[in-house]
mmCIF file with all atom_site columns, C-alpha atoms in Angstrom:
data_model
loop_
_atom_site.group_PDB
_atom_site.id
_atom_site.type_symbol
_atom_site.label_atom_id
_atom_site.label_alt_id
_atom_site.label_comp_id
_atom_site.label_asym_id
_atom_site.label_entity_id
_atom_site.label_seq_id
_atom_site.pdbx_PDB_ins_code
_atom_site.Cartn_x
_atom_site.Cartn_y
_atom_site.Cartn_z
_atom_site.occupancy
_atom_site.B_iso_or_equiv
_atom_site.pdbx_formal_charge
_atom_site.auth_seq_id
_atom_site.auth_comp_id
_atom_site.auth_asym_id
_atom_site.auth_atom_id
_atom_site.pdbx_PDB_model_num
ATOM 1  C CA . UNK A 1 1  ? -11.201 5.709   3.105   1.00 62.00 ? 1  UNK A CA 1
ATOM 2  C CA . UNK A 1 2  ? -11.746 2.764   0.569   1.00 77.00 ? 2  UNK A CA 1
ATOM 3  C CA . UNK A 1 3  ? -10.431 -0.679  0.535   1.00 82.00 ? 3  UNK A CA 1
ATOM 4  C CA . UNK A 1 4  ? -8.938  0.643   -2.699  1.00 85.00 ? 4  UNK A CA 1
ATOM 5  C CA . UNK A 1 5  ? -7.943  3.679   -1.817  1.00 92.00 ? 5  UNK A CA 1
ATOM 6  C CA . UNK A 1 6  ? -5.348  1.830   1.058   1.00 92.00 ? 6  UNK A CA 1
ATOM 7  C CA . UNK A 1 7  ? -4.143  -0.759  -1.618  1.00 91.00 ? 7  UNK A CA 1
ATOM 8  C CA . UNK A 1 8  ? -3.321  2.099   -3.838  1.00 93.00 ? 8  UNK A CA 1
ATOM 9  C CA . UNK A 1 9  ? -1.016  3.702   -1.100  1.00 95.00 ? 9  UNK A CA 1
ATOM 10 C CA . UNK A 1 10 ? 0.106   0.338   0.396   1.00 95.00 ? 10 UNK A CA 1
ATOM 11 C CA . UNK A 1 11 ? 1.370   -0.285  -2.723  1.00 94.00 ? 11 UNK A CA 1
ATOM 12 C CA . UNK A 1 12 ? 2.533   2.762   -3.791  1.00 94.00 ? 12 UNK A CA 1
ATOM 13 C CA . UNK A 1 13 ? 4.389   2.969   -0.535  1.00 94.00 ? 13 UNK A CA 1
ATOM 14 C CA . UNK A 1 14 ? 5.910   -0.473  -0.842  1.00 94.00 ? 14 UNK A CA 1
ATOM 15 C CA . UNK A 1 15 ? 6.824   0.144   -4.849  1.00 91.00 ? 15 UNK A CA 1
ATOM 16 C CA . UNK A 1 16 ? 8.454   3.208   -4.113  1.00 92.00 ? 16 UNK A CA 1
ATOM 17 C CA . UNK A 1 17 ? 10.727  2.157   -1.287  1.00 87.00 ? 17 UNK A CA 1
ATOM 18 C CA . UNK A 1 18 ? 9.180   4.431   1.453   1.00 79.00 ? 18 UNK A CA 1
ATOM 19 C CA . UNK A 1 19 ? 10.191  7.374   -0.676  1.00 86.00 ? 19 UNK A CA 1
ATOM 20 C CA . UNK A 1 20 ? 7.427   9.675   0.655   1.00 90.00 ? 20 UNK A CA 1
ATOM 21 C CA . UNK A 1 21 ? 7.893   12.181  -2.348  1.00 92.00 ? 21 UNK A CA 1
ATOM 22 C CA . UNK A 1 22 ? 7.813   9.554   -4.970  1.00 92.00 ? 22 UNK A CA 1
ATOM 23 C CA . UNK A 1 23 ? 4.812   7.742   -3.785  1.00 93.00 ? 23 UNK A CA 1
ATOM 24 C CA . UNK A 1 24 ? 2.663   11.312  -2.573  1.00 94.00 ? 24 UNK A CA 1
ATOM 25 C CA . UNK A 1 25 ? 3.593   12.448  -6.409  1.00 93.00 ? 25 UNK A CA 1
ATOM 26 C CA . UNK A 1 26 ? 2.024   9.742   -7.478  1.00 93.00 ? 26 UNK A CA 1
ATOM 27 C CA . UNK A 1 27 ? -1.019  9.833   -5.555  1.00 94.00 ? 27 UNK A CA 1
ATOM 28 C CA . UNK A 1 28 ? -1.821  13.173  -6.368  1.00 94.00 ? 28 UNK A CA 1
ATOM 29 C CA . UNK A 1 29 ? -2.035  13.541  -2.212  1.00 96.00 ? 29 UNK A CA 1
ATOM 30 C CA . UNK A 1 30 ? -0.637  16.283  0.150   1.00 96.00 ? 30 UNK A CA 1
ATOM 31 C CA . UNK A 1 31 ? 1.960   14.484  2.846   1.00 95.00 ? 31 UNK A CA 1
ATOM 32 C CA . UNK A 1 32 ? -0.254  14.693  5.389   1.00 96.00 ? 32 UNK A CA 1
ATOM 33 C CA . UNK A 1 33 ? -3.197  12.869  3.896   1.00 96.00 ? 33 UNK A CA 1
ATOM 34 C CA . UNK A 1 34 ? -0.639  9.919   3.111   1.00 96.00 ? 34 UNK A CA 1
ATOM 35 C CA . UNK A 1 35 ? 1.226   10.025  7.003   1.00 95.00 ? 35 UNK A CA 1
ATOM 36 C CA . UNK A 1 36 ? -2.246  9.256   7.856   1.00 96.00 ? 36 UNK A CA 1
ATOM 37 C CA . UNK A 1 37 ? -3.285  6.929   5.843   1.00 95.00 ? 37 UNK A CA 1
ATOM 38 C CA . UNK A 1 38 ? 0.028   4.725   6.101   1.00 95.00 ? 38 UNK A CA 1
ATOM 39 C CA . UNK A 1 39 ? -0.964  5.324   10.266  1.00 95.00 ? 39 UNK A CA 1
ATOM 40 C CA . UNK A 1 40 ? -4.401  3.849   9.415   1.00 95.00 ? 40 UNK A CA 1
ATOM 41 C CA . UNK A 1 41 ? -3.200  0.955   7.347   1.00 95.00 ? 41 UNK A CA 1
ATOM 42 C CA . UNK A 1 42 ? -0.690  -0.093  9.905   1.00 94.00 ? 42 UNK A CA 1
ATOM 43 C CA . UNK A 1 43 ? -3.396  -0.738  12.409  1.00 95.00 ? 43 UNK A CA 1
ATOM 44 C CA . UNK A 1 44 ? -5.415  -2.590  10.018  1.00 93.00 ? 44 UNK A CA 1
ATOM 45 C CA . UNK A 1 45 ? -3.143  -4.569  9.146   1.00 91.00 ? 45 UNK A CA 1
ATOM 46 C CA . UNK A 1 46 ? -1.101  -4.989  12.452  1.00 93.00 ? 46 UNK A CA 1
ATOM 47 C CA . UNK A 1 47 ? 2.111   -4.762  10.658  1.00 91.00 ? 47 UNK A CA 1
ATOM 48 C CA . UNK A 1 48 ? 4.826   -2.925  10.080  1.00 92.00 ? 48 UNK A CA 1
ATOM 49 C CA . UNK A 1 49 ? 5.360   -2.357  6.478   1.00 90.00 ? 49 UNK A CA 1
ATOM 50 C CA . UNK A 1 50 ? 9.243   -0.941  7.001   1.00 91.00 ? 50 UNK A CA 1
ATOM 51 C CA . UNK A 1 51 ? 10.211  -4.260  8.494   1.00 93.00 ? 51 UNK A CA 1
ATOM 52 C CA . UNK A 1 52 ? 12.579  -5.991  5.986   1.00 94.00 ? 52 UNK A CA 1
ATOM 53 C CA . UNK A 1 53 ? 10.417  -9.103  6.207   1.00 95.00 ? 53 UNK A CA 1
ATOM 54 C CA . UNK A 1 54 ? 6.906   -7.726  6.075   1.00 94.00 ? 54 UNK A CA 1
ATOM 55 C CA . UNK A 1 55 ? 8.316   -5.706  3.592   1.00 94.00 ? 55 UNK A CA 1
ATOM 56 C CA . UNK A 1 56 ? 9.388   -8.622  1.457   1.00 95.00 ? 56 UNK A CA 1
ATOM 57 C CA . UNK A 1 57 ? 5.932   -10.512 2.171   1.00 94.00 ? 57 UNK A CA 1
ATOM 58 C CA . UNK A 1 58 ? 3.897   -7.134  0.659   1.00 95.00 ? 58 UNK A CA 1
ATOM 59 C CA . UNK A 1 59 ? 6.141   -7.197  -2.389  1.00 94.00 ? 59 UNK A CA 1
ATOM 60 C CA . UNK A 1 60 ? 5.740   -10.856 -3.244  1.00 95.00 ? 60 UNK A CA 1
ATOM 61 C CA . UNK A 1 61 ? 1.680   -10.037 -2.960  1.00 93.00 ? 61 UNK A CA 1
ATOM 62 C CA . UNK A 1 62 ? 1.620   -6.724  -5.086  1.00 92.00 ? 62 UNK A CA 1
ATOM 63 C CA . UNK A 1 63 ? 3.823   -8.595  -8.152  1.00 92.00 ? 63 UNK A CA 1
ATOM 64 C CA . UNK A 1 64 ? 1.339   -11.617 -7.930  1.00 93.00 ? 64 UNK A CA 1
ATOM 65 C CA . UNK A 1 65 ? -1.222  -9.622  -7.830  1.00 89.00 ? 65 UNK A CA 1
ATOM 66 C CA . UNK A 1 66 ? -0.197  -7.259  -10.728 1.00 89.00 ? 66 UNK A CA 1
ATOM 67 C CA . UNK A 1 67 ? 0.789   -10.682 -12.777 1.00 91.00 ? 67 UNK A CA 1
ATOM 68 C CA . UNK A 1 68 ? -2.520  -11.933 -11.766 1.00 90.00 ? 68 UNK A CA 1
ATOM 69 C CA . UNK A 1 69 ? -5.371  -9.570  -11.620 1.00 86.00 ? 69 UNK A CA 1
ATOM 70 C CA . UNK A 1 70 ? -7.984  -11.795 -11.551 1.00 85.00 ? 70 UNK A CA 1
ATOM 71 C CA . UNK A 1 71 ? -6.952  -12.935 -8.176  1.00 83.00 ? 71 UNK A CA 1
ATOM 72 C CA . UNK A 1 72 ? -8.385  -9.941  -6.685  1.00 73.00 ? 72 UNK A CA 1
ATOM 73 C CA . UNK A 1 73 ? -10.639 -7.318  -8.037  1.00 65.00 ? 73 UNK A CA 1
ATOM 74 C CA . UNK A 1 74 ? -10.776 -3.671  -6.609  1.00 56.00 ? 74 UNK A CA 1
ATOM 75 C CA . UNK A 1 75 ? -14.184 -5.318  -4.722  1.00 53.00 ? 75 UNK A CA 1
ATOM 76 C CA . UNK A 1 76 ? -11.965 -7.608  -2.879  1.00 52.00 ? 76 UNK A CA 1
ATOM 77 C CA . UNK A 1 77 ? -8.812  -5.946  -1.658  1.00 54.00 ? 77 UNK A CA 1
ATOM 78 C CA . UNK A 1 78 ? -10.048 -5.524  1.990   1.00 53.00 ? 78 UNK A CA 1
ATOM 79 C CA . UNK A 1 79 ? -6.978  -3.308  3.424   1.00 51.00 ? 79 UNK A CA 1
#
């Protein structure tokens, strides 16, 4: 699993409110594949993305982030 590939579903995860469906539609990715990857990505990042404040913190980084691309190319996202 990519750096990329775990930004994608952070993200996607974060944008779409924990709404499995919506964010596994948008993937293209069976459920399973996505449980695990949300599993792997909470270890990585020893956080819980469905706390109202980390939740909050990810947010604020994926709109600067989409405002600002240059601050991080797909080489750089290190999730």
């Amino acid at each position: 699993m990519t750096g990329h590939t775990n930004y994608k579903t952070l993200r996607n995860y974060i944008e779409f409110d924990s709404h499995t469906a919506k964010a596994i539609d948008d993937l293209y990715i069976h459920r399973n594949t996505f449980k695990s990857r949300i599993k792997k990505i909470r270890e990585l990042l020893e956080m819980e993305p469905d706390s109202p404040q980390e939740r909050l913190y990810l947010m604020l980084i994926f709109r600067i982030l989409r405002r600002y691309p240059e601050l991080a190319s797909e080489q750089e996202v290190r999730l």
